Amino acid sequence: MNYITSGNNPLVKEVKLLKSRKHREGRGLFFIEGTRFVEEAVKERAQIQKLLISEELYESGAVQGFLSDGDSIGYEVYILPQKLFKEISDTENPQGILAVIKPDYFQTDRLMSGECSFLVLLDSIQDPGNMGTIIRTADAAGVQGIIASKGCVDIYNPKVLRATMGSVFHIPVCVSDDLAQTALTLKARGFKIYASHPGGSVDYFDIPSWTNSAVVIGNEANGISDEVAHCADLLVKIPMAGRAESLNASVAGALLMYEALRSKIK
Amino acid sequence: MNYITSGNNPLVKEVKLLKSRKHREGRGLFFIEGTRFVEEAVKERAQIQKLLISEELYESGAVQGFLSDGDSIGYEVYILPQKLFKEISDTENPQGILAVIKPDYFQTDRLMSGECSFLVLLDSIQDPGNMGTIIRTADAAGVQGIIASKGCVDIYNPKVLRATMGSVFHIPVCVSDDLAQTALTLKARGFKIYASHPGGSVDYFDIPSWTNSAVVIGNEANGISDEVAHCADLLVKIPMAGRAESLNASVAGALLMYEALRSKIK
């Protein structure tokens, strides 16, 4: 057990830096917050390196389990004053527990290897809430992996992680430097690429087969890039009965992912 | 045209106060921001009372249309320095245009009168992004009205309004003091009440009929209250194929609303 008392402590500075993508990528680390999220990380054998706990939470006795997990998993535990914890936290009302974790980087190749039969491709999803919700929904719908274009918001952004509600530890998410190329590779391996598109020719509930398929969801303002749309086997439309011009990206994604699940169940 | 130069101007103070629900309700006013949103308000004949424009946007000449609309609609236009605009804006990068509007309060009774055959009931939706996304999706899916419990986040919250992407002007949203009673009244008028519930007995895609129906979506953490669940004709389940424990409320809502639309189209 270690005690931190000063904001000048190097670990305090490091965690603060991990709020920026540049530093997360430079250091190969990210952090999550909250009792349930940390429990999920322990359960899923995430590579937790350090656990930071506020004095208040520590003294409440509610974190005994995490202390013994630390012994078996091998992470270090740090206790720090409530005020200092609030400074490093990314939330307005921190629960007082935060884990610094080394990400499991998934290789695009592994997802395309043939073990997976239903994937989601994300083309420049920008909003952290949407990104996190898509990961959560993909987990619920039984999607086997997500490939995000490098233009997407970082999945280790604290707001993305919060919105995943723990699903970031359940489903592989990897980044593609060239999403159109990834789509072509998937096609060559027998995947059908279905891209959600306002100019689509087929309603999403009329897709003939979901076996070995990948759904593409596009950017919130601009949709799917032309390069990626050109690789699609089908441009898929979500019917609009009212006067809304479009759907939220995570809603559009959910409709397509659940359509695939429905076709499996029915 | 009026020019505001000081932060002590009463209108500046008033708009700032409208960020809180208490003041919105007390004054019977709310505000929206951004060129497209204000255009939508003009087009939909919202009761715009005042239009605030930053000097920068005014001098760009891009708001000529709004100035002549002001003459015909009868709202007053105020020009204010960029810096002052930023102070009153609810966004980080304000576009420089903001409209103060008197809401159209819809009566629950009107929605239950028999003109509508598909409604959405919201039970304590708390997250502004979810609330706005549900309103947007309801508009897209052809839902005819939304009845929110009084425990829901205020629909005139700036974050809710932004997430509606203008749909707040397309679809009636009203507030019920007693959502269970509202559900019972709807039942007495021939509506079927379908409540999204993890313990549901029927998958959402196996609902036999969507004619004259109302879908209930519950709170993000606690779901639907027992009182409201007891009024439902069916508790409806969304299957979970992976390891996520639940879905985001706006995603669950979208799946149900689009299932109803699908049944109409197919």
Coordinates of C-alpha atoms in Angstrom, one line a residue:
Chain A
M1 CA 0.0 0.0 0.0
N2 CA 1.3 3.4 -0.9
Y3 CA 0.1 6.8 0.3
I4 CA 0.1 9.9 -1.9
T5 CA -0.2 13.3 -0.2
S6 CA 0.9 15.8 -2.8
G7 CA -0.3 16.9 -6.2
N8 CA 3.3 16.9 -7.3
N9 CA 3.5 13.1 -7.0
P10 CA 4.6 11.7 -10.4
L11 CA 1.7 9.2 -10.5
V12 CA -0.9 12.0 -9.9
K13 CA 0.7 13.9 -12.8
E14 CA 0.8 10.8 -15.0
V15 CA -2.9 10.0 -14.5
K16 CA -3.9 13.5 -15.3
L17 CA -1.9 13.3 -18.6
L18 CA -3.8 10.1 -19.4
K19 CA -6.9 12.2 -20.1
S20 CA -5.3 13.1 -23.5
R21 CA -5.1 10.7 -26.3
K22 CA -1.6 11.7 -27.2
H23 CA -0.4 10.6 -23.7
R24 CA -2.5 7.5 -23.6
E25 CA -0.9 6.4 -26.9
G26 CA 2.6 7.5 -25.9
R27 CA 2.5 5.6 -22.6
G28 CA 0.4 2.7 -23.7
L29 CA -1.9 3.2 -20.7
F30 CA -5.5 4.3 -20.0
F31 CA -7.6 4.5 -16.9
I32 CA -11.2 3.7 -15.8
E33 CA -13.2 4.8 -12.8
G34 CA -15.9 3.5 -10.5
T35 CA -16.3 0.4 -8.3
R36 CA -18.3 -1.6 -10.9
F37 CA -16.1 -0.8 -13.8
V38 CA -13.0 -1.8 -11.8
E39 CA -14.7 -5.0 -10.7
E40 CA -15.4 -5.8 -14.3
A41 CA -11.7 -5.1 -15.2
V42 CA -10.6 -7.5 -12.4
K43 CA -13.1 -10.2 -13.5
E44 CA -12.0 -9.8 -17.1
R45 CA -8.3 -10.1 -16.2
A46 CA -7.5 -6.7 -17.7
Q47 CA -3.9 -5.7 -17.2
I48 CA -4.4 -3.4 -14.2
Q49 CA -1.1 -1.8 -13.2
K50 CA -2.1 0.6 -10.5
L51 CA -5.2 1.1 -8.4
L52 CA -5.9 4.6 -6.9
I53 CA -8.4 4.8 -4.0
S54 CA -9.6 7.9 -2.1
E55 CA -9.0 7.9 1.6
E56 CA -12.7 8.2 2.2
L57 CA -13.6 5.1 0.1
Y58 CA -10.6 3.2 1.7
E59 CA -11.7 4.0 5.2
S60 CA -15.3 2.9 4.4
G61 CA -13.9 -0.6 4.1
A62 CA -15.8 -1.2 0.9
V63 CA -12.6 -1.9 -1.1
Q64 CA -11.2 -4.9 0.9
G65 CA -11.8 -7.1 -2.1
F66 CA -9.7 -4.9 -4.4
L67 CA -6.8 -5.0 -1.9
S68 CA -6.6 -8.8 -1.9
D69 CA -7.1 -8.9 -5.7
G70 CA -4.0 -6.6 -5.9
D71 CA -1.9 -9.2 -4.2
S72 CA -3.0 -11.9 -6.7
I73 CA -3.1 -9.8 -9.8
G74 CA 0.0 -7.8 -9.0
Y75 CA -1.2 -4.2 -9.2
E76 CA 0.0 -1.6 -6.8
V77 CA -2.5 0.2 -4.6
Y78 CA -2.3 3.9 -3.8
I79 CA -4.4 5.8 -1.3
L80 CA -4.9 9.5 -1.7
P81 CA -6.9 12.4 -0.2
Q82 CA -10.4 13.0 -1.5
K83 CA -9.4 16.4 -2.8
L84 CA -6.5 15.1 -4.8
F85 CA -8.7 12.2 -6.2
K86 CA -11.2 14.8 -7.4
E87 CA -8.4 16.6 -9.2
I88 CA -7.4 13.6 -11.3
S89 CA -10.9 12.2 -11.8
D90 CA -12.6 12.7 -15.1
T91 CA -16.1 12.7 -13.5
E92 CA -17.9 15.4 -11.5
N93 CA -18.8 13.2 -8.6
P94 CA -16.0 10.6 -8.4
Q95 CA -16.7 7.3 -6.6
G96 CA -13.1 7.3 -5.4
I97 CA -11.6 4.4 -7.3
L98 CA -9.6 4.5 -10.5
A99 CA -7.5 1.8 -12.2
V100 CA -4.6 2.4 -14.6
I101 CA -4.6 -0.3 -17.2
K102 CA -2.4 -1.5 -20.1
P103 CA -4.8 -2.0 -23.1
D104 CA -5.1 -5.3 -25.0
Y105 CA -4.3 -4.2 -28.5
F106 CA -6.2 -6.4 -30.9
Q107 CA -4.9 -6.9 -34.4
T108 CA -7.3 -6.3 -37.3
D109 CA -6.0 -9.5 -38.8
R110 CA -7.2 -11.6 -35.8
L111 CA -10.7 -10.2 -36.3
M112 CA -10.6 -11.0 -40.0
S113 CA -9.2 -14.5 -39.5
G114 CA -12.3 -16.5 -40.0
E115 CA -13.2 -17.0 -36.3
C116 CA -15.6 -14.2 -36.5
S117 CA -18.7 -14.1 -38.6
F118 CA -20.3 -10.8 -37.7
L119 CA -18.3 -7.5 -37.4
V120 CA -19.0 -3.8 -37.1
L121 CA -16.9 -1.2 -38.9
L122 CA -16.9 2.4 -37.7
D123 CA -16.1 5.2 -40.1
S124 CA -15.0 8.3 -38.2
I125 CA -17.4 8.1 -35.2
Q126 CA -16.5 11.3 -33.4
D127 CA -18.8 11.5 -30.3
P128 CA -17.5 9.7 -27.3
G129 CA -21.0 8.8 -26.1
N130 CA -21.9 7.3 -29.5
M131 CA -18.7 5.3 -29.6
G132 CA -19.2 3.9 -26.1
T133 CA -22.9 3.1 -26.8
I134 CA -22.0 1.3 -30.0
I135 CA -19.5 -0.9 -28.2
R136 CA -22.1 -1.6 -25.5
T137 CA -24.8 -2.4 -28.0
A138 CA -22.4 -4.5 -30.1
D139 CA -21.6 -6.6 -27.0
A140 CA -25.3 -7.0 -26.3
A141 CA -26.1 -8.0 -29.9
G142 CA -23.4 -10.7 -30.0
V143 CA -21.1 -8.8 -32.4
Q144 CA -17.7 -10.5 -32.4
G145 CA -15.5 -7.5 -33.1
I146 CA -15.4 -3.9 -34.0
I147 CA -12.9 -2.3 -36.4
A148 CA -12.7 1.5 -36.0
S149 CA -11.2 3.8 -38.6
K150 CA -8.2 5.8 -37.3
G151 CA -10.5 8.9 -37.6
C152 CA -12.7 7.6 -34.8
V153 CA -12.5 9.0 -31.3
D154 CA -10.1 7.0 -29.2
I155 CA -11.8 4.1 -27.5
Y156 CA -9.7 4.7 -24.3
N157 CA -11.2 8.2 -24.0
P158 CA -12.7 8.3 -20.5
K159 CA -16.1 9.3 -21.8
V160 CA -16.1 6.5 -24.3
L161 CA -15.1 4.0 -21.6
R162 CA -17.9 5.2 -19.3
A163 CA -20.5 4.8 -22.0
T164 CA -19.4 1.2 -22.8
M165 CA -20.6 0.3 -19.2
G166 CA -17.8 -2.3 -19.1
S167 CA -18.3 -3.8 -22.5
V168 CA -14.9 -2.5 -23.6
F169 CA -13.6 -5.6 -21.7
H170 CA -16.0 -8.0 -23.5
I171 CA -15.5 -7.3 -27.1
P172 CA -12.4 -6.8 -29.2
V173 CA -12.1 -3.3 -30.7
C174 CA -9.2 -2.6 -33.1
V175 CA -8.2 0.3 -35.3
S176 CA -7.7 0.2 -39.0
D177 CA -5.4 2.7 -40.8
D178 CA -7.4 2.2 -44.0
L179 CA -11.0 1.2 -43.4
A180 CA -11.8 0.9 -47.2
Q181 CA -8.9 -1.5 -47.5
T182 CA -10.1 -3.5 -44.5
A183 CA -13.6 -3.7 -46.1
L184 CA -12.0 -5.0 -49.3
T185 CA -10.0 -7.6 -47.4
L186 CA -13.1 -8.7 -45.6
K187 CA -15.0 -9.1 -48.9
A188 CA -12.1 -11.1 -50.3
R189 CA -12.6 -13.4 -47.3
G190 CA -16.3 -13.9 -48.0
F191 CA -17.8 -11.2 -45.9
K192 CA -20.8 -9.2 -47.1
I193 CA -20.4 -5.5 -46.3
Y194 CA -23.6 -3.6 -45.4
A195 CA -23.2 0.1 -45.1
S196 CA -25.9 2.3 -43.4
H197 CA -26.6 5.1 -45.9
P198 CA -29.4 7.6 -46.4
G199 CA -29.3 6.8 -50.2
G200 CA -29.5 3.1 -49.6
S201 CA -31.5 0.9 -51.9
V202 CA -32.6 -1.8 -49.4
D203 CA -34.4 -1.3 -46.1
Y204 CA -32.3 -2.8 -43.2
F205 CA -35.0 -5.4 -42.5
D206 CA -34.9 -6.7 -46.0
I207 CA -31.2 -7.7 -46.1
P208 CA -31.3 -11.3 -47.4
S209 CA -28.5 -12.8 -45.3
W210 CA -26.5 -11.8 -42.3
T211 CA -24.1 -14.8 -42.3
N212 CA -20.5 -13.6 -42.5
S213 CA -21.3 -9.9 -42.6
A214 CA -20.0 -6.6 -41.5
V215 CA -22.1 -3.5 -40.9
V216 CA -20.6 -0.1 -41.5
I217 CA -21.7 2.9 -39.4
G218 CA -20.6 6.4 -40.5
N219 CA -19.7 9.8 -39.1
E220 CA -22.4 11.7 -37.2
A221 CA -22.4 14.6 -39.6
N222 CA -21.1 13.2 -42.9
G223 CA -22.0 9.6 -42.8
I224 CA -19.8 7.0 -44.5
S225 CA -16.9 8.2 -46.7
D226 CA -17.3 7.6 -50.4
E227 CA -14.3 5.2 -50.4
V228 CA -15.8 2.9 -47.8
A229 CA -19.3 3.2 -49.4
H230 CA -17.9 2.1 -52.7
C231 CA -16.7 -1.2 -51.1
A232 CA -20.1 -2.1 -49.7
D233 CA -22.1 -5.0 -51.1
L234 CA -25.3 -3.1 -50.2
L235 CA -26.1 0.4 -49.1
V236 CA -28.8 -0.1 -46.5
K237 CA -31.5 2.4 -45.7
I238 CA -33.3 2.9 -42.4
P239 CA -36.8 4.2 -43.3
M240 CA -37.7 7.6 -41.9
A241 CA -41.5 7.9 -41.3
G242 CA -41.5 11.3 -39.7
R243 CA -39.7 14.6 -40.3
A244 CA -36.3 13.9 -38.6
E245 CA -33.5 14.1 -41.2
S246 CA -31.4 11.4 -39.8
L247 CA -30.8 9.1 -36.8
N248 CA -28.1 9.3 -34.1
A249 CA -25.2 7.1 -35.2
S250 CA -25.5 4.8 -32.2
V251 CA -29.2 4.3 -32.9
A252 CA -28.6 3.5 -36.5
G253 CA -25.9 1.1 -35.5
A254 CA -28.2 -0.6 -32.9
L255 CA -31.0 -1.1 -35.5
L256 CA -28.6 -2.9 -37.8
M257 CA -26.8 -5.0 -35.2
Y258 CA -30.1 -6.1 -33.7
E259 CA -31.5 -6.9 -37.1
A260 CA -28.6 -9.4 -37.5
L261 CA -29.3 -10.9 -34.1
R262 CA -33.0 -11.1 -34.8
S263 CA -32.3 -13.0 -38.0
K264 CA -30.2 -15.5 -36.0
I265 CA -32.9 -16.0 -33.3
K266 CA -35.9 -16.2 -35.6
Chain B
M1 CA -32.4 46.0 -34.1
N2 CA -31.0 46.5 -30.6
Y3 CA -27.3 46.5 -29.5
I4 CA -26.2 45.0 -26.2
T5 CA -22.8 46.0 -24.9
S6 CA -22.8 45.1 -21.2
G7 CA -23.1 41.9 -19.3
N8 CA -25.4 43.8 -16.9
N9 CA -28.0 44.0 -19.6
P10 CA -31.2 42.4 -18.2
L11 CA -31.7 40.2 -21.3
V12 CA -28.1 38.8 -20.9
K13 CA -28.9 38.0 -17.3
E14 CA -32.3 36.4 -18.3
V15 CA -30.8 34.1 -20.9
K16 CA -28.2 32.9 -18.5
L17 CA -30.9 32.1 -16.0
L18 CA -32.8 30.1 -18.6
K19 CA -30.1 27.4 -18.3
S20 CA -31.8 26.3 -15.1
R21 CA -35.1 24.3 -15.2
K22 CA -36.5 26.4 -12.3
H23 CA -36.1 29.6 -14.3
R24 CA -37.3 28.1 -17.6
E25 CA -40.5 26.9 -15.8
G26 CA -40.9 30.2 -13.8
R27 CA -40.6 32.3 -16.9
G28 CA -42.2 30.0 -19.4
L29 CA -39.3 30.4 -21.8
F30 CA -36.4 28.4 -23.2
F31 CA -33.6 28.9 -25.7
I32 CA -32.0 27.1 -28.6
E33 CA -28.7 27.8 -30.4
G34 CA -27.2 27.4 -33.8
T35 CA -28.2 28.5 -37.4
R36 CA -29.9 25.2 -38.4
F37 CA -31.8 24.9 -35.2
V38 CA -33.1 28.5 -35.4
E39 CA -34.0 28.0 -39.0
E40 CA -36.1 24.9 -38.0
A41 CA -37.8 27.0 -35.3
V42 CA -38.7 29.7 -37.8
K43 CA -40.0 27.1 -40.3
E44 CA -42.0 25.3 -37.6
R45 CA -43.5 28.6 -36.4
A46 CA -42.2 28.2 -32.9
Q47 CA -43.0 31.2 -30.8
I48 CA -39.7 33.0 -31.0
Q49 CA -39.6 36.1 -28.9
K50 CA -36.0 37.3 -29.1
L51 CA -33.1 36.5 -31.4
L52 CA -29.6 37.1 -30.1
I53 CA -26.8 37.3 -32.7
S54 CA -23.1 37.8 -32.1
E55 CA -21.5 40.8 -33.8
E56 CA -19.2 38.5 -35.8
L57 CA -22.0 36.5 -37.3
Y58 CA -24.1 39.6 -37.9
E59 CA -21.2 41.3 -39.8
S60 CA -20.6 38.1 -41.9
G61 CA -24.0 38.8 -43.5
A62 CA -25.1 35.2 -43.1
V63 CA -28.1 36.1 -41.0
Q64 CA -30.0 38.5 -43.4
G65 CA -32.8 35.9 -43.6
F66 CA -33.4 35.9 -39.9
L67 CA -33.6 39.7 -39.8
S68 CA -36.4 39.8 -42.3
D69 CA -38.1 36.8 -40.6
G70 CA -38.0 38.9 -37.5
D71 CA -40.2 41.6 -39.2
S72 CA -42.8 39.1 -40.2
I73 CA -42.8 36.8 -37.2
G74 CA -42.5 39.7 -34.7
Y75 CA -39.4 38.8 -32.7
E76 CA -36.8 41.3 -31.6
V77 CA -33.2 41.1 -32.7
Y78 CA -30.3 41.8 -30.5
I79 CA -26.6 42.1 -31.5
L80 CA -24.0 41.5 -28.9
P81 CA -20.2 41.2 -28.8
Q82 CA -18.7 37.7 -29.4
K83 CA -17.3 37.6 -25.9
L84 CA -20.7 38.3 -24.3
F85 CA -22.3 35.8 -26.6
K86 CA -19.9 33.1 -25.4
E87 CA -20.8 33.9 -21.8
I88 CA -24.5 33.2 -22.3
S89 CA -24.1 30.3 -24.7
D90 CA -24.4 26.7 -23.5
T91 CA -21.9 25.4 -26.0
E92 CA -18.1 25.5 -26.1
N93 CA -17.9 26.8 -29.6
P94 CA -21.1 28.9 -30.1
Q95 CA -22.2 29.6 -33.7
G96 CA -23.3 33.0 -32.5
I97 CA -27.1 32.7 -32.8
L98 CA -29.6 32.0 -30.1
A99 CA -33.4 32.2 -30.0
V100 CA -35.5 32.7 -26.9
I101 CA -38.8 30.8 -27.4
K102 CA -42.1 30.3 -25.6
P103 CA -42.8 26.6 -25.5
D104 CA -45.9 25.0 -26.9
Y105 CA -47.2 23.1 -24.0
F106 CA -49.1 20.0 -25.1
Q107 CA -51.8 18.6 -23.0
T108 CA -51.6 14.9 -22.2
D109 CA -55.3 14.7 -23.0
R110 CA -54.8 15.8 -26.5
L111 CA -52.3 13.0 -27.1
M112 CA -54.7 10.5 -25.6
S113 CA -57.7 11.8 -27.5
G114 CA -57.8 9.2 -30.2
E115 CA -56.0 11.1 -33.0
C116 CA -52.9 9.2 -32.0
S117 CA -52.3 5.5 -32.4
F118 CA -48.7 5.1 -31.4
L119 CA -47.2 6.8 -28.4
V120 CA -44.0 6.6 -26.3
L121 CA -44.1 6.9 -22.5
L122 CA -40.9 7.8 -20.7
D123 CA -40.4 6.8 -17.0
S124 CA -37.7 9.0 -15.3
I125 CA -35.3 9.3 -18.2
Q126 CA -32.4 11.2 -16.6
D127 CA -29.7 11.7 -19.2
P128 CA -30.2 14.7 -21.4
G129 CA -28.5 13.0 -24.4
N130 CA -30.8 10.0 -24.1
M131 CA -33.9 12.2 -23.8
G132 CA -33.0 14.2 -26.9
T133 CA -32.1 11.1 -28.9
I134 CA -35.4 9.4 -27.9
I135 CA -37.3 12.5 -29.2
R136 CA -35.2 12.5 -32.4
T137 CA -35.8 8.7 -33.0
A138 CA -39.5 9.0 -32.2
D139 CA -39.8 11.6 -34.8
A140 CA -37.9 9.4 -37.3
A141 CA -40.0 6.4 -36.5
G142 CA -43.3 8.2 -36.9
V143 CA -44.3 8.1 -33.3
Q144 CA -47.2 10.6 -32.8
G145 CA -46.4 11.8 -29.3
I146 CA -44.3 11.4 -26.2
I147 CA -45.5 11.5 -22.6
A148 CA -42.7 12.0 -20.1
S149 CA -43.1 11.3 -16.4
K150 CA -42.5 14.4 -14.2
G151 CA -39.3 12.6 -13.0
C152 CA -37.7 12.9 -16.5
V153 CA -35.1 15.5 -17.3
D154 CA -36.7 18.7 -18.7
I155 CA -37.1 18.6 -22.4
Y156 CA -36.1 22.3 -22.7
N157 CA -32.7 21.6 -21.1
P158 CA -30.2 22.9 -23.7
K159 CA -28.4 19.5 -23.9
V160 CA -31.7 17.7 -24.5
L161 CA -32.7 20.2 -27.2
R162 CA -29.3 19.8 -29.0
A163 CA -29.7 16.1 -29.1
T164 CA -33.2 16.3 -30.6
M165 CA -31.5 17.9 -33.7
G166 CA -34.7 19.9 -34.3
S167 CA -37.2 17.1 -33.7
V168 CA -38.5 18.9 -30.6
F169 CA -40.4 21.1 -33.0
H170 CA -41.8 18.1 -34.9
I171 CA -43.4 15.9 -32.3
P172 CA -45.6 16.7 -29.3
V173 CA -43.9 16.0 -25.9
C174 CA -45.9 16.5 -22.8
V175 CA -45.4 15.8 -19.1
S176 CA -47.6 13.5 -16.9
D177 CA -47.7 14.0 -13.2
D178 CA -48.7 10.3 -12.8
L179 CA -47.4 8.1 -15.5
A180 CA -49.1 4.9 -14.1
Q181 CA -52.4 6.7 -14.2
T182 CA -51.7 7.9 -17.8
A183 CA -51.0 4.3 -18.8
L184 CA -54.3 3.2 -17.2
T185 CA -56.2 5.9 -19.0
L186 CA -54.6 4.9 -22.3
K187 CA -55.6 1.2 -21.6
A188 CA -59.1 2.3 -20.9
R189 CA -59.1 4.0 -24.3
G190 CA -58.0 0.8 -26.1
F191 CA -54.2 1.2 -26.1
K192 CA -51.9 -1.7 -25.5
I193 CA -49.0 -0.8 -23.2
Y194 CA -45.7 -2.5 -24.0
A195 CA -43.0 -1.9 -21.4
S196 CA -39.4 -2.7 -22.1
H197 CA -38.2 -4.8 -19.2
P198 CA -35.3 -7.2 -18.6
G199 CA -37.7 -9.7 -17.0
G200 CA -40.0 -9.5 -20.0
S201 CA -41.8 -12.6 -21.3
V202 CA -41.9 -11.7 -25.0
D203 CA -39.1 -10.7 -27.3
Y204 CA -39.8 -7.2 -28.8
F205 CA -40.0 -8.7 -32.3
D206 CA -42.7 -11.2 -31.3
I207 CA -45.3 -8.5 -30.2
P208 CA -48.4 -9.6 -32.0
S209 CA -49.9 -6.2 -32.8
W210 CA -48.7 -2.6 -32.7
T211 CA -52.0 -0.9 -33.6
N212 CA -53.0 1.5 -30.8
S213 CA -50.0 0.9 -28.7
A214 CA -47.7 2.8 -26.3
V215 CA -44.1 1.8 -25.6
V216 CA -42.7 2.5 -22.1
I217 CA -39.0 3.2 -21.7
G218 CA -37.5 3.3 -18.2
N219 CA -34.8 5.0 -16.2
E220 CA -31.2 4.4 -17.1
A221 CA -30.2 2.7 -13.9
N222 CA -33.5 1.4 -12.5
G223 CA -35.7 0.7 -15.5
I224 CA -39.4 1.1 -15.3
S225 CA -41.0 1.7 -11.9
D226 CA -43.1 -1.1 -10.5
E227 CA -46.3 1.0 -10.6
V228 CA -45.9 1.6 -14.3
A229 CA -44.8 -2.0 -15.0
H230 CA -48.0 -3.3 -13.4
C231 CA -50.1 -1.3 -15.8
A232 CA -48.4 -2.9 -18.9
D233 CA -50.2 -5.4 -21.1
L234 CA -46.8 -7.0 -21.9
L235 CA -43.4 -6.8 -20.4
V236 CA -41.2 -6.9 -23.5
K237 CA -37.6 -8.2 -23.5
I238 CA -34.8 -7.3 -25.8
P239 CA -32.6 -10.4 -26.2
M240 CA -29.0 -10.0 -25.0
A241 CA -26.6 -12.3 -26.9
G242 CA -23.3 -11.1 -25.4
R243 CA -22.2 -10.2 -22.0
A244 CA -23.6 -6.6 -21.7
E245 CA -26.0 -6.4 -18.8
S246 CA -28.3 -3.9 -20.4
L247 CA -28.7 -1.5 -23.3
N248 CA -28.6 2.3 -23.3
A249 CA -32.2 3.6 -22.8
S250 CA -32.2 5.5 -26.1
V251 CA -31.1 2.3 -27.9
A252 CA -33.8 0.2 -26.2
G253 CA -36.3 2.8 -27.1
A254 CA -35.2 2.9 -30.8
L255 CA -35.4 -0.9 -31.1
L256 CA -39.1 -0.8 -29.9
M257 CA -40.1 2.2 -31.9
Y258 CA -38.6 0.9 -35.1
E259 CA -40.2 -2.5 -34.6
A260 CA -43.5 -0.8 -34.6
L261 CA -42.6 1.1 -37.8
R262 CA -41.4 -2.1 -39.4
S263 CA -44.7 -3.8 -38.6
K264 CA -46.5 -1.0 -40.4
I265 CA -44.2 -1.1 -43.5
K266 CA -44.0 -4.9 -43.9

